[in-house]
Amino acid sequence: MKLYTLARKINKKIKQRRREVAGRYLSPVRRLERFAVPQNERIVSMTFDDGPTNMPVNPVADPGLEGVSLTRALIGIMNDYDARGTFNVIGTTEHNYPDKMGSLHKPTWSGVRHDHYPMFGKDKYAGAENQKELVRELLKNGHEISNHGYRHVLFGRNNIVYGSREHFTNIHDVVSDLRQLHELMKNEFDYEMTMSRPPHYIDRIPDGFTSYDAYAV
């Protein structure tokens, strides 16, 4: 646990350094670090990863949400406040087998070699490939959808936290995965994604490229 805490501190320093140099170079892809929001307004930006999810809310704090899927619950709650969010969706993790279930409360809880959303063995309950109606509900209610990877495979290594996880080894495989989800959204829903977030925020690809290079292709 101490090693994990130290790694997080080091990673925080590295990200701070990247923010300091961000914007010095022209690029077709930008990391959004600073925002100019209207004065005298209380504004929050909310993002939701790894869906859409058709598994029920668990645990249930509001009896009215009993049996309601997580994504539909989020849509309903945000509608109550006239709010809109960004949903970083996946395609599906159903192809991330063979694998073994991970340990509860561990980073690899959903799978030793790969992620499985919403949980191991229940992959068809999440992702744009199998939950098309939920995607349509998100779009109908004015939410933004961004590309979180078709299979939610790591773009590169993270030996400290995800040492057992398989990952892409080159930018070509990363682009192919991103493009598969991009084309699914465009062909099935006539929606073209303009934003993206790498799985587990791992930006660096082993062959020397980064996620920003992949997004620019």
Short mmCIF file of C-alpha atoms in Angstrom, two decimals:
data_model
loop_
_atom_site.label_atom_id
_atom_site.label_comp_id
_atom_site.label_asym_id
_atom_site.label_seq_id
_atom_site.Cartn_x
_atom_site.Cartn_y
_atom_site.Cartn_z
CA MET A 1 0.00 0.00 0.00
CA LYS A 2 2.89 2.37 0.81
CA LEU A 3 4.43 1.65 -2.59
CA TYR A 4 1.11 2.39 -4.28
CA THR A 5 0.79 5.71 -2.40
CA LEU A 6 4.34 6.67 -3.38
CA ALA A 7 3.63 5.80 -7.01
CA ARG A 8 0.54 8.03 -6.98
CA LYS A 9 2.59 10.94 -5.62
CA ILE A 10 5.24 10.48 -8.30
CA ASN A 11 2.58 10.25 -10.99
CA LYS A 12 0.99 13.45 -9.67
CA LYS A 13 4.33 15.26 -10.03
CA ILE A 14 4.75 13.97 -13.57
CA LYS A 15 1.25 15.13 -14.55
CA GLN A 16 1.91 18.53 -13.00
CA ARG A 17 5.04 18.86 -15.13
CA ARG A 18 3.07 17.93 -18.25
CA ARG A 19 0.47 20.58 -17.44
CA GLU A 20 3.20 23.18 -17.11
CA VAL A 21 4.49 22.51 -20.62
CA ALA A 22 1.07 21.91 -22.20
CA GLY A 23 0.21 24.27 -25.02
CA ARG A 24 3.78 25.06 -26.02
CA TYR A 25 3.53 23.03 -29.18
CA LEU A 26 0.98 23.11 -31.98
CA SER A 27 -0.98 19.89 -32.31
CA PRO A 28 -4.31 18.79 -33.80
CA VAL A 29 -5.04 17.16 -30.42
CA ARG A 30 -5.08 19.07 -27.15
CA ARG A 31 -5.32 18.01 -23.54
CA LEU A 32 -7.84 20.26 -21.81
CA GLU A 33 -6.13 21.63 -18.71
CA ARG A 34 -7.68 25.06 -18.14
CA PHE A 35 -11.20 26.34 -18.62
CA ALA A 36 -12.77 29.79 -18.64
CA VAL A 37 -16.17 29.49 -17.00
CA PRO A 38 -18.80 32.23 -16.60
CA GLN A 39 -18.29 34.44 -13.57
CA ASN A 40 -20.62 34.23 -10.58
CA GLU A 41 -21.92 30.80 -11.59
CA ARG A 42 -21.49 27.48 -9.86
CA ILE A 43 -20.45 25.02 -12.56
CA VAL A 44 -19.20 21.45 -12.35
CA SER A 45 -18.10 19.16 -15.18
CA MET A 46 -19.13 15.55 -14.68
CA THR A 47 -17.80 12.51 -16.56
CA PHE A 48 -18.84 8.87 -16.30
CA ASP A 49 -16.59 6.04 -17.50
CA ASP A 50 -17.00 2.46 -18.75
CA GLY A 51 -20.70 2.42 -19.68
CA PRO A 52 -23.40 2.56 -20.66
CA THR A 53 -24.39 0.06 -17.97
CA ASN A 54 -27.62 -1.91 -17.75
CA MET A 55 -26.92 -3.44 -14.33
CA PRO A 56 -29.06 -2.17 -11.43
CA VAL A 57 -27.80 0.49 -9.04
CA ASN A 58 -25.99 -1.18 -6.13
CA PRO A 59 -26.27 -0.30 -3.29
CA VAL A 60 -29.62 1.49 -3.53
CA ALA A 61 -29.90 4.67 -1.43
CA ASP A 62 -33.20 5.77 -2.99
CA PRO A 63 -36.02 3.16 -3.00
CA GLY A 64 -37.25 4.73 -6.23
CA LEU A 65 -34.11 3.47 -7.98
CA GLU A 66 -34.65 -0.16 -7.02
CA GLY A 67 -34.03 -2.28 -10.13
CA VAL A 68 -33.13 0.75 -12.28
CA SER A 69 -29.97 0.45 -14.37
CA LEU A 70 -27.05 2.64 -13.36
CA THR A 71 -27.01 4.64 -16.61
CA ARG A 72 -30.77 5.26 -16.54
CA ALA A 73 -30.48 6.34 -12.91
CA LEU A 74 -27.78 8.85 -13.85
CA ILE A 75 -29.90 10.17 -16.72
CA GLY A 76 -32.89 10.61 -14.42
CA ILE A 77 -30.95 12.32 -11.64
CA MET A 78 -29.26 14.71 -14.06
CA ASN A 79 -32.60 15.51 -15.70
CA ASP A 80 -33.91 16.53 -12.28
CA TYR A 81 -31.24 19.23 -12.20
CA ASP A 82 -31.35 20.06 -15.92
CA ALA A 83 -27.75 18.85 -16.10
CA ARG A 84 -25.75 17.21 -18.86
CA GLY A 85 -22.64 15.06 -18.58
CA THR A 86 -19.94 13.43 -20.65
CA PHE A 87 -20.14 9.64 -20.84
CA ASN A 88 -16.84 7.99 -21.78
CA VAL A 89 -18.25 4.82 -23.29
CA ILE A 90 -16.67 1.54 -24.30
CA GLY A 91 -17.64 -0.86 -27.07
CA THR A 92 -17.64 -4.13 -25.11
CA THR A 93 -15.30 -6.18 -22.94
CA GLU A 94 -16.93 -9.49 -23.89
CA HIS A 95 -13.94 -10.42 -26.07
CA ASN A 96 -11.42 -10.00 -23.21
CA TYR A 97 -11.35 -13.72 -22.43
CA PRO A 98 -9.91 -16.18 -21.43
CA ASP A 99 -9.35 -14.49 -18.10
CA LYS A 100 -9.77 -15.01 -14.36
CA MET A 101 -11.80 -13.00 -11.89
CA GLY A 102 -9.73 -10.65 -9.76
CA SER A 103 -9.90 -10.02 -6.02
CA LEU A 104 -12.44 -7.65 -4.54
CA HIS A 105 -11.11 -4.21 -3.53
CA LYS A 106 -8.09 -4.64 -5.81
CA PRO A 107 -7.37 -2.61 -9.00
CA THR A 108 -7.79 -5.84 -10.99
CA TRP A 109 -11.10 -6.74 -9.34
CA SER A 110 -12.94 -7.19 -12.64
CA GLY A 111 -10.29 -9.39 -14.25
CA VAL A 112 -6.65 -10.43 -13.91
CA ARG A 113 -5.64 -9.95 -17.55
CA HIS A 114 -8.34 -7.53 -18.71
CA ASP A 115 -11.16 -5.31 -17.51
CA HIS A 116 -14.71 -6.65 -17.63
CA TYR A 117 -17.59 -4.20 -17.32
CA PRO A 118 -19.85 -4.05 -15.49
CA MET A 119 -18.37 -7.19 -13.91
CA PHE A 120 -16.68 -10.47 -14.73
CA GLY A 121 -18.97 -12.71 -16.77
CA LYS A 122 -21.58 -9.96 -17.26
CA ASP A 123 -19.91 -8.09 -20.12
CA LYS A 124 -23.04 -7.93 -22.27
CA TYR A 125 -24.64 -5.62 -19.71
CA ALA A 126 -22.32 -2.74 -20.58
CA GLY A 127 -20.91 -0.99 -23.63
CA ALA A 128 -22.29 0.59 -26.78
CA GLU A 129 -22.15 -2.69 -28.72
CA ASN A 130 -24.73 -4.47 -26.56
CA GLN A 131 -26.54 -1.56 -24.91
CA LYS A 132 -27.62 0.44 -27.94
CA GLU A 133 -30.89 1.58 -26.37
CA LEU A 134 -29.00 3.18 -23.49
CA VAL A 135 -26.78 5.01 -25.96
CA ARG A 136 -29.88 6.35 -27.69
CA GLU A 137 -31.27 7.50 -24.34
CA LEU A 138 -28.04 9.34 -23.55
CA LEU A 139 -28.10 11.14 -26.89
CA LYS A 140 -31.83 11.88 -26.65
CA ASN A 141 -31.25 13.56 -23.30
CA GLY A 142 -28.45 15.75 -24.63
CA HIS A 143 -25.41 14.09 -23.08
CA GLU A 144 -21.99 14.04 -24.71
CA ILE A 145 -20.34 10.72 -25.57
CA SER A 146 -16.59 10.27 -25.83
CA ASN A 147 -14.33 7.41 -26.93
CA HIS A 148 -13.01 5.32 -24.03
CA GLY A 149 -11.75 2.47 -26.21
CA TYR A 150 -13.71 -0.35 -27.81
CA ARG A 151 -12.33 -3.13 -25.55
CA HIS A 152 -10.98 -0.90 -22.75
CA VAL A 153 -7.48 -2.34 -23.19
CA LEU A 154 -4.58 -0.41 -21.69
CA PHE A 155 -2.62 1.66 -24.20
CA GLY A 156 0.63 0.77 -22.44
CA ARG A 157 2.23 -0.64 -19.30
CA ASN A 158 1.50 0.27 -15.72
CA ASN A 159 3.59 -2.24 -13.81
CA ILE A 160 2.87 -0.90 -10.34
CA VAL A 161 -0.94 -0.98 -10.43
CA TYR A 162 -1.79 -3.16 -13.44
CA GLY A 163 1.29 -5.36 -13.77
CA SER A 164 -0.78 -8.42 -14.68
CA ARG A 165 -2.78 -6.63 -17.35
CA GLU A 166 -2.30 -7.13 -21.08
CA HIS A 167 -1.86 -3.96 -23.09
CA PHE A 168 -1.42 -2.71 -26.63
CA THR A 169 2.16 -2.64 -27.90
CA ASN A 170 1.92 -0.17 -30.78
CA ILE A 171 -0.06 2.81 -32.01
CA HIS A 172 -1.59 0.83 -34.88
CA ASP A 173 -3.49 -1.46 -32.49
CA VAL A 174 -4.55 1.52 -30.37
CA VAL A 175 -5.91 3.37 -33.40
CA SER A 176 -7.70 0.24 -34.63
CA ASP A 177 -9.45 -0.14 -31.27
CA LEU A 178 -10.45 3.53 -31.11
CA ARG A 179 -11.63 3.50 -34.71
CA GLN A 180 -13.82 0.45 -34.11
CA LEU A 181 -15.79 2.31 -31.45
CA HIS A 182 -15.77 5.56 -33.45
CA GLU A 183 -17.29 3.81 -36.46
CA LEU A 184 -19.83 1.98 -34.32
CA MET A 185 -21.09 5.29 -32.92
CA LYS A 186 -21.12 6.92 -36.34
CA ASN A 187 -22.77 4.09 -38.25
CA GLU A 188 -25.26 2.98 -35.61
CA PHE A 189 -26.20 6.32 -34.04
CA ASP A 190 -25.06 8.93 -36.58
CA TYR A 191 -22.91 10.42 -33.81
CA GLU A 192 -19.31 11.51 -34.33
CA MET A 193 -17.25 11.57 -31.16
CA THR A 194 -14.78 14.45 -30.79
CA MET A 195 -13.48 13.71 -27.30
CA SER A 196 -11.61 10.74 -25.86
CA ARG A 197 -10.15 9.38 -22.64
CA PRO A 198 -7.59 6.55 -22.51
CA PRO A 199 -8.44 3.52 -20.34
CA HIS A 200 -7.16 4.11 -16.80
CA TYR A 201 -5.62 7.37 -18.11
CA ILE A 202 -2.50 5.59 -19.39
CA ASP A 203 -1.25 7.86 -22.17
CA ARG A 204 2.04 6.31 -23.25
CA ILE A 205 2.19 3.58 -25.89
CA PRO A 206 5.22 1.21 -25.79
CA ASP A 207 6.43 2.09 -29.31
CA GLY A 208 7.15 5.70 -28.32
CA PHE A 209 3.84 7.30 -29.23
CA THR A 210 1.14 8.65 -26.91
CA SER A 211 -2.63 8.59 -26.88
CA TYR A 212 -2.59 12.10 -28.37
CA ASP A 213 -0.74 10.77 -31.42
CA ALA A 214 -3.39 8.08 -31.77
CA TYR A 215 -6.23 10.59 -31.52
CA ALA A 216 -4.63 12.69 -34.24
CA VAL A 217 -4.66 9.84 -36.78
#
